[in-house]
Amino acid sequence: MTAEFAVEVFQNEYLPEGAREVDAIVTVSASGVASAPVSSADIAQVIIVDCSGSMRYPPAKLNAAKHATVTAIEALRDGVSFAVIEGTDTARMVYPSHQGLAVASNRTKLEAKRVVRGLTADGGTAMGRWLTLADRILTDHRGGLKHAILLTDGQNQHETPAQLSRTLASVNGRFTCDCRGVGTDWQVEELRKIAESMLGTVDIIADPQGLADDFRAMTATAMGKAVGGVSLRLWTPEGATVKFVKQVSPTVLDLTDRRVESGARTGDYPTGAWGAESRDYHVCVLVKPAGVGDKMLAGRVSLLTPGGDVLGQGRVLAVWTDDGALSTRINREVAHYTGQAELAEVIQDGLEARKAGDVETATAKLGRAVALATSSGNTDTAKLLAKVVDVVDPVTGTVKLRPKVEDADEMTLDTRSTVTKRVGKG
């Protein structure tokens, strides 16, 4: 193991008599990666480039995609396994020419870059087929760190939503995938569905010239991972039910439906690959209500390797009291991330209402988003909101919808709505 993990739990464990909902923020931190980097042989990187006909217009789009792919190849460490896939209404190996992975070296990277520079655009879009091919070539990789980058400029027109869902169900948990949309003709909801299923990120690159820097950064992040396939295991006492488990920092990601039963009253939730980083999770458990003075272990949170080794552990507690000052005290971490999760939800709801022409709902939702972003200090989101609404009063969330909004501004707000502002631990 090349990383050390620490688990901390933040909560107000005091509940009024008869209460049963227990909330906690679980902070997981990994360190020690830089001093003992993972072996290059443990890492596999696949780059999926949209080469459908729409990538021809404007010509700078495909050129930028090829340049970004070349940049990502250059960033690979020697010894890393890699491949490049051409995505249209089918999926085709670009490099290596056979279905498999190449090992990064001066020779193979030069060969791959030469082939990538010769890519042309034609055909349609079927992202599920792209992911299926990526899964096939990653299957035989013995290392635990498997990562893909998916770039597209359009919508998944040659597959039904049901077909894509079936593909995602078959490949999720097998590798992580970061998705990028170039331009403004793709669907945020579509790429977000892929990214969330594959425990990756989604973002817009409105200007194709920004692709190279973004691909370089994603590849560097992948090279910095130390352990893959890490699970968060939650044990709860008899009679308890799990209301939800969500990642709440650095992005909001609901893991509740991803639970895999792993024992009596125990379930595992995937967290993907880890480098030197820290993430926060919101755990909410409904327990049997108890009387004043009673105490309970409401949950035990553990972090595990694919082999079952425990990397860290924390406890979620419940103590019933008749002291109102104790039971009504709101834990600052729980309150903050509850607001951040609501912020992501109201932004997406507000933008959907705006598209549907429901001005009243859009104004109310986006106004609430402005107030939440302001109160939590999420200045990045506040700036994005200000490009979609005219802010009259940021504290109360009084806003007016802008009559004309650039597609890129709206899509940027949508894609980054799940990016959270981290709370300072206290």
Coordinates of C-alpha atoms in Angstrom, one line a residue:
M1 CA 0.0 0.0 0.0
T2 CA 1.4 3.4 -1.0
A3 CA -1.1 5.6 0.8
E4 CA -2.1 6.1 4.5
F5 CA -5.8 6.8 5.3
A6 CA -7.4 8.7 8.2
V7 CA -11.1 8.7 8.9
E8 CA -12.8 11.5 11.0
V9 CA -16.5 11.8 12.0
F10 CA -18.2 15.1 12.5
Q11 CA -21.7 15.2 14.0
N12 CA -23.9 16.3 16.8
E13 CA -24.6 12.9 18.5
Y14 CA -27.3 14.4 20.8
L15 CA -30.9 13.6 19.9
P16 CA -34.2 14.6 21.6
E17 CA -36.2 11.7 23.1
G18 CA -37.9 9.7 20.5
A19 CA -35.8 11.0 17.6
R20 CA -34.3 8.5 15.1
E21 CA -32.4 10.4 12.4
V22 CA -28.7 10.4 12.8
D23 CA -26.5 12.6 10.5
A24 CA -22.7 12.6 10.3
I25 CA -20.0 13.9 7.9
V26 CA -17.2 11.4 7.4
T27 CA -13.9 12.9 6.3
V28 CA -11.5 10.5 4.6
S29 CA -8.0 11.7 3.9
A30 CA -5.2 9.9 2.1
S31 CA -1.6 10.9 2.4
G32 CA 1.9 9.6 1.9
V33 CA 1.5 9.1 -1.9
A34 CA 4.2 11.5 -3.0
S35 CA 6.9 9.7 -0.9
A36 CA 6.0 6.3 -2.2
P37 CA 4.4 6.6 -5.7
V38 CA 2.5 3.6 -7.1
S39 CA 4.3 1.5 -9.7
S40 CA 3.6 2.6 -13.3
A41 CA 2.7 -1.0 -14.2
D42 CA -0.3 -0.7 -11.9
I43 CA -1.9 2.1 -14.0
A44 CA -3.9 1.8 -17.2
Q45 CA -5.2 4.8 -19.1
V46 CA -7.6 4.8 -22.1
I47 CA -8.4 7.9 -24.1
I48 CA -11.7 7.9 -26.0
V49 CA -11.9 10.5 -28.8
D50 CA -15.2 11.4 -30.4
C51 CA -14.5 11.3 -34.2
S52 CA -18.2 11.6 -35.3
G53 CA -19.0 13.8 -38.3
S54 CA -19.9 16.8 -36.1
M55 CA -16.2 17.0 -34.9
R56 CA -15.4 18.4 -38.4
Y57 CA -17.2 21.7 -37.8
P58 CA -15.4 23.9 -37.1
P59 CA -12.1 22.1 -38.1
A60 CA -10.4 23.5 -35.0
K61 CA -12.5 21.2 -32.9
L62 CA -11.0 17.9 -34.1
N63 CA -7.5 19.5 -34.3
A64 CA -7.8 20.5 -30.7
A65 CA -9.0 17.1 -29.7
K66 CA -6.1 15.4 -31.4
H67 CA -3.7 17.9 -29.8
A68 CA -5.2 17.2 -26.4
T69 CA -4.9 13.5 -26.9
V70 CA -1.2 13.9 -27.9
T71 CA -0.7 16.0 -24.8
A72 CA -2.2 13.3 -22.6
I73 CA 0.0 10.6 -24.2
E74 CA 3.1 12.7 -23.6
A75 CA 2.1 13.0 -19.9
L76 CA 2.1 9.2 -19.4
R77 CA 4.9 7.8 -17.3
D78 CA 7.0 5.1 -18.9
G79 CA 5.6 1.7 -18.0
V80 CA 1.9 2.8 -17.8
S81 CA -0.4 0.8 -20.0
F82 CA -2.5 2.8 -22.4
A83 CA -4.7 2.8 -25.4
V84 CA -6.6 5.3 -27.7
I85 CA -10.1 4.6 -29.0
E86 CA -11.9 6.3 -31.9
G87 CA -15.6 6.8 -31.1
T88 CA -18.3 7.1 -33.7
D89 CA -21.5 5.0 -34.0
T90 CA -19.0 2.2 -33.5
A91 CA -15.7 2.0 -31.5
R92 CA -12.4 1.3 -33.1
M93 CA -8.9 0.8 -31.7
V94 CA -6.6 3.7 -32.7
Y95 CA -3.5 2.6 -30.8
P96 CA -2.5 -0.1 -30.4
S97 CA -4.1 -1.5 -33.6
H98 CA -5.1 -4.7 -31.8
Q99 CA -7.6 -4.9 -29.0
G100 CA -5.4 -4.4 -25.9
L101 CA -3.1 -2.1 -24.2
A102 CA 0.4 -0.8 -25.1
V103 CA 3.1 0.0 -22.5
A104 CA 4.2 3.6 -22.5
S105 CA 7.8 4.2 -23.8
N106 CA 9.4 6.7 -26.0
R107 CA 8.7 4.4 -29.0
T108 CA 5.1 3.6 -28.3
K109 CA 4.2 7.1 -27.4
L110 CA 5.7 8.4 -30.7
E111 CA 3.8 5.7 -32.6
A112 CA 0.5 6.6 -30.8
K113 CA 0.9 10.3 -31.4
R114 CA 1.6 9.8 -35.1
V115 CA -1.6 7.7 -35.5
V116 CA -3.7 10.2 -33.5
R117 CA -2.6 13.1 -35.6
G118 CA -4.0 11.2 -38.6
L119 CA -7.6 10.8 -37.2
T120 CA -10.5 12.1 -39.3
A121 CA -14.1 12.7 -38.4
D122 CA -17.1 10.8 -39.8
G123 CA -20.1 8.8 -38.6
G124 CA -22.4 9.0 -35.6
T125 CA -22.3 8.8 -31.8
A126 CA -22.8 5.7 -29.6
M127 CA -21.0 6.3 -26.3
G128 CA -22.0 3.0 -24.8
R129 CA -20.1 1.1 -27.5
W130 CA -17.1 3.3 -26.7
L131 CA -17.2 2.3 -23.0
T132 CA -17.8 -1.3 -23.8
L133 CA -14.6 -1.4 -25.9
A134 CA -12.7 0.4 -23.1
D135 CA -13.9 -2.2 -20.6
R136 CA -12.8 -5.0 -22.8
I137 CA -9.3 -3.7 -23.2
L138 CA -9.0 -2.9 -19.5
T139 CA -10.2 -6.3 -18.3
D140 CA -6.9 -8.0 -18.6
H141 CA -4.9 -5.2 -16.9
R142 CA -3.7 -6.7 -13.6
G143 CA -3.2 -3.4 -11.9
G144 CA -5.9 -1.8 -9.8
L145 CA -5.8 1.7 -11.3
K146 CA -7.9 1.8 -14.5
H147 CA -8.9 5.2 -15.8
A148 CA -10.5 6.6 -19.0
I149 CA -11.1 10.0 -20.5
L150 CA -14.1 10.4 -22.7
L151 CA -14.4 13.4 -25.0
T152 CA -17.4 14.2 -27.1
D153 CA -19.0 17.2 -28.8
G154 CA -22.5 15.8 -29.4
Q155 CA -25.4 13.8 -28.2
N156 CA -25.7 10.0 -28.0
Q157 CA -27.9 9.7 -31.1
H158 CA -27.1 6.1 -32.1
E159 CA -28.1 4.5 -28.9
T160 CA -31.3 4.7 -26.8
P161 CA -31.1 5.8 -23.2
A162 CA -32.0 2.3 -22.1
Q163 CA -29.1 0.9 -24.1
L164 CA -26.7 3.3 -22.5
S165 CA -28.1 2.5 -19.0
R166 CA -27.5 -1.2 -19.6
T167 CA -24.0 -0.6 -20.7
L168 CA -23.3 1.6 -17.6
A169 CA -24.7 -1.1 -15.3
S170 CA -22.3 -3.7 -16.9
V171 CA -19.2 -1.6 -16.7
N172 CA -19.5 0.6 -13.6
G173 CA -17.0 -0.3 -10.8
R174 CA -14.6 -1.7 -13.4
F175 CA -12.8 1.6 -14.2
T176 CA -13.3 5.3 -13.6
C177 CA -14.1 7.7 -16.4
D178 CA -13.8 11.5 -16.6
C179 CA -16.1 13.0 -19.3
R180 CA -15.6 16.2 -21.2
G181 CA -17.9 18.0 -23.5
V182 CA -16.4 20.3 -26.1
G183 CA -18.6 23.1 -27.5
T184 CA -22.3 23.4 -26.6
D185 CA -24.1 20.8 -28.7
W186 CA -23.8 17.9 -26.2
Q187 CA -26.2 17.2 -23.3
V188 CA -25.0 17.8 -19.7
E189 CA -27.4 15.3 -18.3
E190 CA -26.1 12.6 -20.6
L191 CA -22.4 13.0 -19.7
R192 CA -23.2 13.5 -16.0
K193 CA -25.0 10.1 -16.1
I194 CA -21.9 8.5 -17.5
A195 CA -19.5 10.3 -15.1
E196 CA -21.5 9.6 -12.0
S197 CA -21.9 5.9 -12.9
M198 CA -18.2 5.7 -13.5
L199 CA -17.2 7.7 -10.4
G200 CA -15.6 10.4 -12.6
T201 CA -16.0 14.1 -13.3
V202 CA -17.9 16.0 -16.0
D203 CA -17.1 19.4 -17.3
I204 CA -17.5 21.7 -20.3
I205 CA -14.6 22.9 -22.5
A206 CA -16.5 25.6 -24.4
D207 CA -13.3 26.7 -26.2
P208 CA -11.6 23.7 -27.9
Q209 CA -8.2 25.4 -27.3
G210 CA -8.7 24.6 -23.6
L211 CA -8.7 20.8 -24.2
A212 CA -4.9 20.3 -24.1
D213 CA -4.5 21.7 -20.6
D214 CA -7.5 19.8 -19.3
F215 CA -6.3 16.5 -20.7
R216 CA -2.9 17.1 -19.3
A217 CA -4.4 17.8 -15.8
M218 CA -6.7 14.7 -15.9
T219 CA -3.8 12.5 -17.0
A220 CA -1.5 13.9 -14.2
T221 CA -4.3 13.2 -11.7
A222 CA -4.6 9.6 -12.9
M223 CA -0.9 9.2 -12.6
G224 CA -1.1 10.4 -9.0
K225 CA -3.5 7.7 -7.8
A226 CA -2.1 5.2 -5.3
V227 CA -4.9 2.7 -4.8
G228 CA -8.0 1.8 -6.7
G229 CA -11.3 0.0 -6.0
V230 CA -11.6 1.5 -2.5
S231 CA -15.0 0.9 -0.8
L232 CA -16.7 2.7 2.1
R233 CA -18.3 0.1 4.3
L234 CA -21.2 1.0 6.6
W235 CA -22.4 -1.2 9.5
T236 CA -25.6 -0.2 11.2
P237 CA -27.3 -1.8 14.3
E238 CA -30.3 -4.0 14.3
G239 CA -33.5 -2.2 13.3
A240 CA -31.7 0.7 11.6
T241 CA -32.0 1.7 8.0
V242 CA -29.7 3.7 5.8
K243 CA -31.5 6.9 4.5
F244 CA -28.6 7.9 2.3
V245 CA -24.8 7.9 1.7
K246 CA -23.5 10.8 -0.4
Q247 CA -20.1 12.1 -1.3
V248 CA -20.4 15.8 -0.6
S249 CA -16.9 17.1 -1.3
P250 CA -15.2 17.8 -3.7
T251 CA -18.4 17.1 -5.6
V252 CA -21.9 15.9 -4.8
L253 CA -22.4 12.3 -5.7
D254 CA -25.2 10.1 -4.4
L255 CA -23.9 6.6 -3.6
T256 CA -27.0 5.3 -1.9
D257 CA -28.2 3.1 -4.7
R258 CA -24.7 1.8 -5.3
R259 CA -24.7 -0.3 -2.1
V260 CA -23.5 -3.9 -2.3
E261 CA -24.5 -6.0 0.7
S262 CA -21.3 -7.4 2.4
G263 CA -22.5 -8.9 5.6
A264 CA -25.2 -8.7 8.4
R265 CA -26.4 -5.1 8.4
T266 CA -23.4 -4.1 6.4
G267 CA -23.1 -2.6 2.9
D268 CA -20.3 -1.4 0.7
Y269 CA -20.3 1.8 -1.3
P270 CA -17.7 2.4 -4.1
T271 CA -15.4 5.4 -3.9
G272 CA -13.0 4.7 -6.8
A273 CA -9.3 5.4 -6.9
W274 CA -7.4 7.6 -4.4
G275 CA -4.3 9.7 -4.5
A276 CA -3.1 12.3 -2.0
E277 CA -6.5 13.9 -1.3
S278 CA -9.4 14.3 1.1
R279 CA -13.1 13.7 0.5
D280 CA -16.2 14.2 2.7
Y281 CA -19.2 11.9 2.9
H282 CA -22.7 12.5 4.4
V283 CA -24.1 9.5 6.1
C284 CA -27.7 9.5 7.3
V285 CA -29.1 6.6 9.4
L286 CA -32.5 6.0 10.8
V287 CA -32.3 4.1 14.1
K288 CA -34.8 2.8 16.7
P289 CA -35.8 5.7 18.9
A290 CA -34.7 5.5 22.5
G291 CA -35.2 7.2 25.9
V292 CA -33.3 9.9 27.7
G293 CA -29.8 8.8 28.7
D294 CA -29.6 5.9 26.2
K295 CA -26.6 5.7 24.0
M296 CA -26.1 3.8 20.7
L297 CA -23.5 3.1 18.1
A298 CA -25.6 4.2 15.2
G299 CA -23.0 3.2 12.5
R300 CA -19.5 2.1 11.9
V301 CA -17.8 3.5 8.8
S302 CA -14.7 1.7 7.4
L303 CA -12.6 2.2 4.3
L304 CA -11.5 -1.0 2.6
T305 CA -9.2 -2.1 -0.2
P306 CA -10.5 -4.6 -2.8
G307 CA -8.8 -7.3 -0.8
G308 CA -10.7 -6.4 2.4
D309 CA -7.9 -4.7 4.3
V310 CA -9.2 -1.9 6.6
L311 CA -7.6 1.4 5.7
G312 CA -9.4 3.5 8.4
Q313 CA -12.5 3.5 10.6
G314 CA -14.8 5.9 12.4
R315 CA -17.9 5.7 14.6
V316 CA -21.3 7.4 14.3
L317 CA -23.0 7.8 17.7
A318 CA -26.4 8.6 19.0
V319 CA -27.1 9.9 22.5
W320 CA -30.7 10.8 23.6
T321 CA -31.1 13.8 25.9
D322 CA -33.8 16.1 27.3
D323 CA -31.3 19.0 27.2
G324 CA -32.7 21.2 24.3
A325 CA -29.5 23.2 24.1
L326 CA -27.6 20.0 23.2
S327 CA -30.2 18.3 20.9
T328 CA -31.0 21.4 18.8
R329 CA -27.4 22.3 18.2
I330 CA -26.7 22.0 14.4
N331 CA -23.4 20.5 13.6
R332 CA -21.7 23.0 11.2
E333 CA -20.3 20.3 8.9
V334 CA -23.7 18.6 8.5
A335 CA -25.4 22.0 8.0
H336 CA -22.9 23.1 5.4
Y337 CA -23.0 20.0 3.2
T338 CA -26.8 19.7 3.5
G339 CA -26.9 23.2 2.0
Q340 CA -24.3 22.3 -0.7
A341 CA -26.3 19.3 -1.8
E342 CA -29.5 21.5 -2.0
L343 CA -27.5 24.0 -4.0
A344 CA -26.7 21.5 -6.7
E345 CA -30.3 20.3 -6.8
V346 CA -31.9 23.8 -7.0
I347 CA -29.5 24.8 -9.8
Q348 CA -30.4 21.8 -11.9
D349 CA -34.1 22.2 -11.2
G350 CA -33.9 25.9 -11.9
L351 CA -32.2 25.4 -15.3
E352 CA -34.6 22.7 -16.2
A353 CA -37.6 25.0 -15.4
R354 CA -35.9 27.8 -17.4
K355 CA -35.7 25.5 -20.5
A356 CA -39.3 24.6 -20.1
G357 CA -40.4 28.3 -20.0
D358 CA -41.5 28.1 -16.3
V359 CA -40.3 31.5 -15.3
E360 CA -41.7 31.5 -11.8
T361 CA -40.2 28.2 -10.8
A362 CA -36.8 29.0 -12.5
T363 CA -36.6 32.4 -10.7
A364 CA -37.5 30.8 -7.3
K365 CA -35.0 27.9 -7.7
L366 CA -32.1 30.0 -9.0
G367 CA -32.8 32.6 -6.4
R368 CA -32.5 30.0 -3.7
A369 CA -29.2 28.9 -5.3
V370 CA -27.8 32.4 -5.1
A371 CA -28.7 32.6 -1.4
L372 CA -27.2 29.2 -0.7
A373 CA -24.0 30.0 -2.6
T374 CA -23.7 33.3 -0.8
S375 CA -24.3 32.0 2.7
S376 CA -21.8 29.1 2.2
G377 CA -19.1 31.2 0.6
N378 CA -19.2 29.2 -2.7
T379 CA -18.0 32.2 -4.7
D380 CA -17.2 30.2 -7.8
T381 CA -20.8 29.0 -8.1
A382 CA -22.1 32.5 -7.3
K383 CA -20.1 33.9 -10.2
L384 CA -21.6 31.3 -12.6
L385 CA -25.1 32.0 -11.3
A386 CA -24.6 35.7 -12.0
K387 CA -24.2 34.9 -15.7
V388 CA -27.6 33.4 -15.8
V389 CA -29.6 35.7 -13.5
D390 CA -29.4 39.3 -12.5
V391 CA -28.8 39.3 -8.7
V392 CA -30.8 42.0 -6.9
D393 CA -30.1 40.8 -3.3
P394 CA -27.6 37.9 -2.9
V395 CA -28.5 37.3 0.8
T396 CA -32.2 36.9 0.3
G397 CA -31.8 35.3 -3.2
T398 CA -33.8 38.0 -5.0
V399 CA -33.0 37.6 -8.7
K400 CA -34.4 38.2 -12.2
L401 CA -33.9 35.8 -15.0
R402 CA -31.7 37.2 -17.8
P403 CA -33.7 37.3 -21.1
K404 CA -30.7 36.1 -23.0
V405 CA -28.0 33.7 -21.7
E406 CA -25.1 32.2 -23.7
D407 CA -25.4 28.4 -24.0
A408 CA -21.8 28.0 -22.7
D409 CA -22.6 30.0 -19.5
E410 CA -25.8 27.9 -18.9
M411 CA -24.0 24.6 -19.5
T412 CA -21.0 25.6 -17.4
L413 CA -23.3 26.3 -14.4
D414 CA -25.1 23.0 -15.0
T415 CA -21.9 20.9 -15.2
R416 CA -20.3 22.6 -12.2
S417 CA -23.4 22.7 -10.0
T418 CA -22.2 19.6 -8.1
V419 CA -18.8 21.2 -7.2
T420 CA -18.9 22.1 -3.6
K421 CA -17.2 24.6 -1.3
R422 CA -15.4 22.7 1.5
V423 CA -16.2 23.6 5.1
G424 CA -13.4 24.4 7.4
K425 CA -13.3 21.8 10.1
G426 CA -14.1 23.0 13.6

